[in-house]
Short mmCIF file of C-alpha atoms in Angstrom, two decimals:
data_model
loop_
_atom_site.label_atom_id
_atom_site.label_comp_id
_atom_site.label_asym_id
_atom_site.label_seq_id
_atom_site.Cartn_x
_atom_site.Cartn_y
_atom_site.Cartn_z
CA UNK A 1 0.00 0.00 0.00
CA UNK A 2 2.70 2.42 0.81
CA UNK A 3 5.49 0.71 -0.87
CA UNK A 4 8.01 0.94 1.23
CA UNK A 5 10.75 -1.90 1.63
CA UNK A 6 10.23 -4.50 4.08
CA UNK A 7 14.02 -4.80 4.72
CA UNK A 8 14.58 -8.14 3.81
CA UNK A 9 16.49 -8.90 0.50
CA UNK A 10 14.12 -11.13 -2.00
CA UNK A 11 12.32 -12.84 1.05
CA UNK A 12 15.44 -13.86 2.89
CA UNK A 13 17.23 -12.58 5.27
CA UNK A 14 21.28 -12.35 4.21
CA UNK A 15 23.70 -14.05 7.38
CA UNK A 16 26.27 -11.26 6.33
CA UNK A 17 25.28 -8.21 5.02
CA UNK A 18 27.46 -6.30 2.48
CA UNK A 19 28.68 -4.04 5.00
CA UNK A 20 29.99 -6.99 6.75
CA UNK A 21 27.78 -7.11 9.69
CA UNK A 22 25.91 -10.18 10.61
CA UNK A 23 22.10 -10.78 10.84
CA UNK A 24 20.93 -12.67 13.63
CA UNK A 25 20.28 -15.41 11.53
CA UNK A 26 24.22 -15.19 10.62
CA UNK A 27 25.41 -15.08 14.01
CA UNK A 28 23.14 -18.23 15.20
CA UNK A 29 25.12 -20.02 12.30
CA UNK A 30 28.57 -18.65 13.09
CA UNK A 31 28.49 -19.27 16.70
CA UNK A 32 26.51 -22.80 16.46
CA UNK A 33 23.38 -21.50 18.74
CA UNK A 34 19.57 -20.84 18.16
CA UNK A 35 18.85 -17.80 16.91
CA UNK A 36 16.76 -16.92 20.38
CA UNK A 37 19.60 -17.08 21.76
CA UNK A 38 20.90 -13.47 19.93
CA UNK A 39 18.36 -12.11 20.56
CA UNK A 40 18.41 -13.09 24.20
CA UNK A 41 22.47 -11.83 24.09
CA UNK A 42 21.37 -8.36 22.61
CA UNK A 43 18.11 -7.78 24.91
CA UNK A 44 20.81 -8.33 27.80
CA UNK A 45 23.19 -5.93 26.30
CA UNK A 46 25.62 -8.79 26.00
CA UNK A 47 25.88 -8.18 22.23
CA UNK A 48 25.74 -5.09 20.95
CA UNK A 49 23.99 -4.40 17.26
CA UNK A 50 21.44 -2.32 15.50
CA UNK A 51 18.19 -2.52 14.24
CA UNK A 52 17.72 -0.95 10.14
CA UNK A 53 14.62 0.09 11.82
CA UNK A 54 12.21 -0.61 14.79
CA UNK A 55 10.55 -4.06 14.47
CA UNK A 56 12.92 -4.73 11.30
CA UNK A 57 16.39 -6.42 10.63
CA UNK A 58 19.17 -6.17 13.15
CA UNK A 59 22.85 -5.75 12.09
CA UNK A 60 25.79 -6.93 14.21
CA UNK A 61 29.36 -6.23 14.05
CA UNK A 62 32.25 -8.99 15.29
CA UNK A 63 35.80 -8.95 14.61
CA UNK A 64 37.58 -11.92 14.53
CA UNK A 65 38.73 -11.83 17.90
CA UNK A 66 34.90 -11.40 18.99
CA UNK A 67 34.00 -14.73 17.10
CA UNK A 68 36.62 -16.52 18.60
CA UNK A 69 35.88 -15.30 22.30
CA UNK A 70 32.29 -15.92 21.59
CA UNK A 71 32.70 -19.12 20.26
CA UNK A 72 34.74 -20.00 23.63
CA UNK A 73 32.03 -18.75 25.60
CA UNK A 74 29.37 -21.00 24.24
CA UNK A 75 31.47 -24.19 23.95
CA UNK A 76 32.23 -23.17 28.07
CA UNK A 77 28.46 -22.24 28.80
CA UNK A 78 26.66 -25.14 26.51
CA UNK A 79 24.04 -27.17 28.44
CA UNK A 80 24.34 -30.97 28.14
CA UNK A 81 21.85 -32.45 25.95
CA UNK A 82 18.87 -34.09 28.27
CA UNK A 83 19.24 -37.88 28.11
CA UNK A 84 15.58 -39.36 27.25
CA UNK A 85 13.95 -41.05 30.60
CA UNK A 86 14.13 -45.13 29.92
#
């Protein structure tokens, strides 16, 4: 009705923009966790990141040195699976 973009890129949403930055979605892949779990980190102010616009995309920036210190952090801080109840 207004045309106006919905800020995602031919229905999907890209795991690394062209700027570099990381969607959610992206990060969630790179770091091997659910992608509640960014959006957990950046609620908590754990990760920092922006939104293109309120209710829309986010954008994250991580160096190197933040993937690898993240990555640590959730092979230190992963719950053990829940063995099923014989």
């Amino acid at each position: 009705r207004w045309n106006l973009s919905s800020g995602k890129l031919h229905g999907q949403c890209p795991l690394q923009w062209e700027d570099g930055t990381y969607s959610v979605e992206g990060v969630a892949e790179l770091l091997g966790v659910h992608s509640s779990t960014v959006y957990k980190w950046l609620r908590q102010g754990k990760m920092s990141g922006h939104q293109v616009g309120k209710g829309l995309l986010w954008k994250i920036s991580l160096t190197e040195e933040q993937i690898i210190n993240w990555r640590d952090y959730v092979s230190q801080n992963r719950r053990p699976k829940r063995q099923p109840i014989n």
